[in-house]
Amino acid sequence: MVCVDGEAEPCYKIAYFRDMSSRVAFWEARQACGMDGGALLSIESLAEQRNIENLLQELRSGAVGGTGTSGIADGDYWIGLTRADAGDQNHPENTNTFTSCPELYRWTDGSVATFRNWYFDEPSCGGEACVVMYHQPTALPGLGGAYLYQWNDDRCNMKHNFICKYEPESHLVKKQARRPGGRGPEATVETVKVPYPGVKEDSPDVIITGTSGMLLVYVIIPTIPLLLLILVATGTCCFQMICRSKPRTKTSVNQSNLWISNTPKVDSMEV
């Protein structure tokens, strides 16, 4: 987690997947941030936009990150902006036809900021209702310039990286809870500051998520109920098989023979 302006301001976490097949859809990214105590990135001012740009630039250069690599490469990032009718696209009669498309976009964390940083001729609307921040440094520039840091609406089921945002009270409580005795008011919090511009050699690392970075969130936790169900079913089947394959006891056989031996035997029949 990176706190650009100190612990009294929002902090950010970059989820970057080098393997494109590991990237996630909008709703998965939103859920992942929520489970971690944050929300998909909302950008409320030009200053905050510049902070995010600077952070991505430092990660791209490899100056921060601590992964032993040259830094992040191409890959857009989901941010928490989505069209108000995104969940009702199959019923256009329920939408407000008198509101222009750009005005329908809202931040998923409830923010009401009007700041926008759309790429040229975006948003295109239609079936594209969720928003990414461009990060394609190797792509040739288009009519709106380089595909870097501007916003574009995309289909919500597309797979991208994402950025989470944590409000001050959120990451303070989270870090205090991790400290021994951190529940008390005297607990302090260490934050990570990324210097701009330029980064010193001893700058703290920014975690870049690899292929297995979200394994716990997307694979292990959702499958725990299924694993428990399989375990119970397997135990039940094994118990039934053991009961069925158990041979009759010697006592039961002797009891059967004893019953037969007590039957009166008729040697002859009198006329």
Short mmCIF file of C-alpha atoms in Angstrom, two decimals:
data_model
loop_
_atom_site.label_atom_id
_atom_site.label_comp_id
_atom_site.label_asym_id
_atom_site.label_seq_id
_atom_site.Cartn_x
_atom_site.Cartn_y
_atom_site.Cartn_z
CA MET A 1 0.00 0.00 0.00
CA VAL A 2 1.36 3.41 -0.98
CA CYS A 3 0.42 6.62 0.84
CA VAL A 4 1.62 9.43 -1.40
CA ASP A 5 0.84 12.34 0.93
CA GLY A 6 1.09 10.68 4.31
CA GLU A 7 -1.28 8.77 6.57
CA ALA A 8 -3.88 11.54 6.71
CA GLU A 9 -4.64 11.15 2.98
CA PRO A 10 -5.96 8.21 0.92
CA CYS A 11 -3.58 5.36 0.11
CA TYR A 12 -3.45 3.16 -2.99
CA LYS A 13 -2.62 -0.38 -3.95
CA ILE A 14 -1.70 -1.43 -7.49
CA ALA A 15 -2.84 -4.87 -8.68
CA TYR A 16 -0.73 -5.58 -11.76
CA PHE A 17 -0.72 -9.04 -13.37
CA ARG A 18 2.14 -9.86 -15.72
CA ASP A 19 0.18 -12.84 -17.00
CA MET A 20 -2.74 -11.38 -18.96
CA SER A 21 -4.86 -14.49 -18.35
CA SER A 22 -4.82 -13.65 -14.62
CA ARG A 23 -6.36 -10.20 -15.04
CA VAL A 24 -9.92 -9.70 -13.89
CA ALA A 25 -13.26 -8.24 -14.91
CA PHE A 26 -14.64 -5.03 -13.41
CA TRP A 27 -16.90 -6.66 -10.85
CA GLU A 28 -14.13 -9.02 -9.70
CA ALA A 29 -11.79 -6.07 -9.22
CA ARG A 30 -14.44 -4.20 -7.26
CA GLN A 31 -15.01 -7.22 -5.03
CA ALA A 32 -11.28 -7.71 -4.44
CA CYS A 33 -10.81 -4.12 -3.30
CA GLY A 34 -13.86 -4.35 -1.04
CA MET A 35 -12.61 -7.56 0.59
CA ASP A 36 -9.32 -5.80 1.29
CA GLY A 37 -11.02 -2.89 3.05
CA GLY A 38 -10.87 -0.42 0.16
CA ALA A 39 -12.70 0.46 -3.04
CA LEU A 40 -11.87 0.70 -6.71
CA LEU A 41 -9.97 3.92 -7.37
CA SER A 42 -11.98 7.13 -7.44
CA ILE A 43 -10.14 10.23 -8.70
CA GLU A 44 -11.60 13.39 -7.28
CA SER A 45 -9.25 16.06 -8.59
CA LEU A 46 -6.49 16.82 -11.09
CA ALA A 47 -3.95 16.62 -8.26
CA GLU A 48 -5.02 13.07 -7.43
CA GLN A 49 -4.89 12.15 -11.11
CA ARG A 50 -1.29 13.40 -11.24
CA ASN A 51 -0.41 11.40 -8.13
CA ILE A 52 -1.62 8.19 -9.77
CA GLU A 53 0.23 9.02 -12.99
CA ASN A 54 3.46 9.61 -11.06
CA LEU A 55 3.04 6.35 -9.19
CA LEU A 56 2.53 4.38 -12.42
CA GLN A 57 5.54 6.10 -13.98
CA GLU A 58 7.74 5.05 -11.07
CA LEU A 59 6.45 1.49 -11.27
CA ARG A 60 7.04 1.39 -15.01
CA SER A 61 10.63 2.56 -14.60
CA GLY A 62 11.28 -0.14 -12.03
CA ALA A 63 12.45 2.42 -9.49
CA VAL A 64 9.95 1.04 -6.99
CA GLY A 65 8.25 -2.29 -6.75
CA GLY A 66 10.82 -4.63 -5.31
CA THR A 67 10.01 -7.45 -7.74
CA GLY A 68 13.45 -7.75 -9.30
CA THR A 69 12.08 -6.85 -12.70
CA SER A 70 12.27 -3.86 -15.00
CA GLY A 71 8.84 -2.64 -13.93
CA ILE A 72 5.28 -2.87 -15.17
CA ALA A 73 4.47 -3.10 -18.88
CA ASP A 74 1.36 -2.48 -20.98
CA GLY A 75 -1.95 -3.10 -19.27
CA ASP A 76 -4.95 -0.86 -18.55
CA TYR A 77 -6.34 -0.43 -15.03
CA TRP A 78 -9.91 -0.59 -13.84
CA ILE A 79 -10.98 2.45 -11.85
CA GLY A 80 -14.21 2.76 -9.89
CA LEU A 81 -16.23 4.68 -12.47
CA THR A 82 -19.24 3.05 -14.08
CA ARG A 83 -22.37 4.15 -15.87
CA ALA A 84 -25.43 4.45 -13.65
CA ASP A 85 -27.44 2.12 -15.90
CA ALA A 86 -24.65 -0.47 -16.15
CA GLY A 87 -26.69 -3.07 -14.33
CA ASP A 88 -29.82 -2.47 -16.42
CA GLN A 89 -28.54 -2.37 -20.00
CA ASN A 90 -31.11 -4.95 -21.10
CA HIS A 91 -33.96 -2.64 -20.10
CA PRO A 92 -33.32 0.76 -21.68
CA GLU A 93 -36.85 1.85 -20.80
CA ASN A 94 -35.72 2.06 -17.16
CA THR A 95 -32.94 4.54 -17.89
CA ASN A 96 -33.14 8.32 -17.98
CA THR A 97 -33.20 9.16 -21.70
CA PHE A 98 -32.99 12.88 -20.93
CA THR A 99 -29.51 12.62 -19.35
CA SER A 100 -26.47 12.64 -21.62
CA CYS A 101 -24.25 9.58 -21.46
CA PRO A 102 -21.18 11.17 -19.79
CA GLU A 103 -23.38 12.48 -16.97
CA LEU A 104 -24.53 8.95 -16.12
CA TYR A 105 -21.11 7.87 -14.84
CA ARG A 106 -20.75 7.58 -11.06
CA TRP A 107 -18.01 6.48 -8.66
CA THR A 108 -18.73 3.13 -7.06
CA ASP A 109 -17.54 4.34 -3.63
CA GLY A 110 -20.22 7.03 -3.56
CA SER A 111 -17.95 9.97 -4.37
CA VAL A 112 -19.66 12.84 -6.20
CA ALA A 113 -16.59 14.49 -7.76
CA THR A 114 -17.14 15.82 -11.28
CA PHE A 115 -13.48 15.54 -12.33
CA ARG A 116 -13.02 13.49 -15.52
CA ASN A 117 -10.04 12.68 -17.70
CA TRP A 118 -11.61 11.07 -20.79
CA TYR A 119 -9.57 10.17 -23.83
CA PHE A 120 -10.48 11.82 -27.11
CA ASP A 121 -14.12 11.06 -28.16
CA GLU A 122 -14.79 9.00 -25.02
CA PRO A 123 -17.00 7.74 -23.50
CA SER A 124 -18.45 5.87 -26.43
CA CYS A 125 -21.28 4.42 -24.32
CA GLY A 126 -23.32 1.64 -25.92
CA GLY A 127 -22.39 -1.68 -24.31
CA GLU A 128 -19.29 -0.19 -22.68
CA ALA A 129 -20.23 0.91 -19.18
CA CYS A 130 -17.13 0.42 -17.00
CA VAL A 131 -14.03 2.61 -17.08
CA VAL A 132 -10.31 1.89 -17.36
CA MET A 133 -7.30 4.15 -17.12
CA TYR A 134 -5.14 3.65 -20.19
CA HIS A 135 -1.65 2.30 -19.64
CA GLN A 136 -0.20 1.32 -23.02
CA PRO A 137 3.24 2.97 -23.19
CA THR A 138 4.35 0.94 -26.23
CA ALA A 139 1.23 1.66 -28.33
CA LEU A 140 1.38 4.17 -31.17
CA PRO A 141 -0.41 7.44 -30.32
CA GLY A 142 -3.93 7.94 -31.58
CA LEU A 143 -5.91 11.07 -32.39
CA GLY A 144 -6.07 11.88 -28.70
CA GLY A 145 -2.36 11.35 -28.09
CA ALA A 146 -0.62 8.54 -26.25
CA TYR A 147 -2.74 5.89 -24.56
CA LEU A 148 -1.47 6.81 -21.13
CA TYR A 149 -3.55 7.75 -18.07
CA GLN A 150 -6.62 8.98 -19.95
CA TRP A 151 -9.91 7.20 -19.31
CA ASN A 152 -11.86 4.93 -21.62
CA ASP A 153 -15.16 3.14 -21.14
CA ASP A 154 -14.92 -0.59 -21.82
CA ARG A 155 -17.07 -3.69 -21.55
CA CYS A 156 -17.33 -4.70 -17.90
CA ASN A 157 -16.37 -8.31 -18.62
CA MET A 158 -13.02 -7.41 -20.13
CA LYS A 159 -9.90 -8.43 -18.18
CA HIS A 160 -7.61 -5.73 -16.81
CA ASN A 161 -5.39 -4.78 -13.88
CA PHE A 162 -6.91 -2.56 -11.21
CA ILE A 163 -6.14 0.04 -8.54
CA CYS A 164 -7.64 0.07 -5.05
CA LYS A 165 -8.06 3.17 -2.92
CA TYR A 166 -8.13 3.25 0.88
CA GLU A 167 -9.52 6.16 2.85
CA PRO A 168 -7.41 7.32 5.84
CA GLU A 169 -9.65 5.76 8.48
CA SER A 170 -9.66 2.48 6.54
CA HIS A 171 -5.93 1.86 6.27
CA LEU A 172 -5.24 3.33 9.73
CA VAL A 173 -7.61 0.88 11.41
CA LYS A 174 -6.27 -1.97 9.30
CA LYS A 175 -2.65 -1.31 10.24
CA GLN A 176 -3.44 -0.69 13.89
CA ALA A 177 -5.21 -4.03 14.10
CA ARG A 178 -2.07 -5.78 12.85
CA ARG A 179 0.11 -4.30 15.60
CA PRO A 180 0.38 -5.90 19.04
CA GLY A 181 -1.87 -3.80 21.26
CA GLY A 182 -2.77 -1.70 18.23
CA ARG A 183 -6.33 -1.18 19.36
CA GLY A 184 -5.28 1.53 21.79
CA PRO A 185 -5.31 5.22 20.84
CA GLU A 186 -1.55 5.40 21.37
CA ALA A 187 -0.80 3.11 18.42
CA THR A 188 1.11 4.68 15.55
CA VAL A 189 1.09 3.83 11.87
CA GLU A 190 4.01 3.60 9.49
CA THR A 191 3.23 4.78 5.98
CA VAL A 192 5.06 4.54 2.69
CA LYS A 193 5.83 7.75 0.82
CA VAL A 194 6.85 7.76 -2.82
CA PRO A 195 8.94 10.86 -3.63
CA TYR A 196 8.06 12.92 -6.70
CA PRO A 197 9.88 13.54 -8.92
CA GLY A 198 12.80 11.13 -8.66
CA VAL A 199 13.26 8.23 -6.30
CA LYS A 200 16.16 7.61 -3.93
CA GLU A 201 17.92 4.27 -3.80
CA ASP A 202 16.47 3.43 -0.39
CA SER A 203 12.88 4.14 -1.43
CA PRO A 204 10.34 1.69 -0.01
CA ASP A 205 8.87 -0.96 -2.25
CA VAL A 206 5.49 -1.02 -3.89
CA ILE A 207 3.98 -4.48 -4.16
CA ILE A 208 3.17 -5.55 -7.70
CA THR A 209 0.78 -8.47 -7.82
CA GLY A 210 1.95 -11.43 -9.90
CA THR A 211 0.01 -14.42 -11.21
CA SER A 212 -0.56 -15.87 -7.75
CA GLY A 213 -1.05 -12.56 -5.99
CA MET A 214 -4.84 -12.81 -5.83
CA LEU A 215 -4.97 -16.62 -5.59
CA LEU A 216 -6.30 -16.49 -2.05
CA VAL A 217 -9.12 -14.12 -3.01
CA TYR A 218 -10.21 -15.70 -6.27
CA VAL A 219 -9.53 -19.42 -5.81
CA ILE A 220 -8.92 -20.65 -2.27
CA ILE A 221 -11.56 -18.72 -0.30
CA PRO A 222 -14.50 -19.37 -2.71
CA THR A 223 -13.67 -23.11 -2.86
CA ILE A 224 -13.54 -23.75 0.91
CA PRO A 225 -17.29 -24.68 1.13
CA LEU A 226 -16.91 -26.98 -1.87
CA LEU A 227 -13.85 -28.67 -0.37
CA LEU A 228 -15.70 -29.23 2.92
CA LEU A 229 -18.66 -30.72 1.06
CA ILE A 230 -16.38 -33.09 -0.87
CA LEU A 231 -14.64 -34.10 2.36
CA VAL A 232 -17.95 -34.91 4.09
CA ALA A 233 -19.28 -36.84 1.07
CA THR A 234 -16.05 -38.86 0.79
CA GLY A 235 -16.11 -39.73 4.50
CA THR A 236 -19.74 -40.85 4.28
CA CYS A 237 -19.07 -43.09 1.26
CA CYS A 238 -16.05 -44.68 2.95
CA PHE A 239 -18.04 -45.39 6.11
CA GLN A 240 -20.84 -47.05 4.12
CA MET A 241 -18.38 -49.19 2.17
CA ILE A 242 -16.70 -50.35 5.39
CA CYS A 243 -20.07 -51.31 6.90
CA ARG A 244 -21.12 -53.25 3.79
CA SER A 245 -17.85 -55.16 3.50
CA LYS A 246 -17.70 -56.19 7.22
CA PRO A 247 -18.02 -60.07 7.52
CA ARG A 248 -20.50 -61.74 9.80
CA THR A 249 -19.19 -62.41 13.27
CA LYS A 250 -18.47 -65.89 14.55
CA THR A 251 -21.07 -65.49 17.24
CA SER A 252 -23.91 -65.08 14.75
CA VAL A 253 -22.91 -68.29 12.95
CA ASN A 254 -22.79 -70.29 16.17
CA GLN A 255 -26.19 -68.97 17.17
CA SER A 256 -27.61 -70.12 13.84
CA ASN A 257 -26.13 -73.64 14.22
CA LEU A 258 -27.37 -73.86 17.79
CA TRP A 259 -30.91 -73.09 16.72
CA ILE A 260 -30.80 -75.86 14.12
CA SER A 261 -29.34 -78.43 16.55
CA ASN A 262 -32.19 -77.89 19.02
CA THR A 263 -34.82 -78.93 16.52
CA PRO A 264 -36.33 -82.29 17.47
CA LYS A 265 -35.24 -85.09 15.14
CA VAL A 266 -37.83 -87.62 13.98
CA ASP A 267 -36.31 -91.07 13.29
CA SER A 268 -39.48 -92.89 12.33
CA MET A 269 -43.15 -92.38 11.80
CA GLU A 270 -45.66 -94.52 13.66
CA VAL A 271 -48.73 -95.66 11.84
#
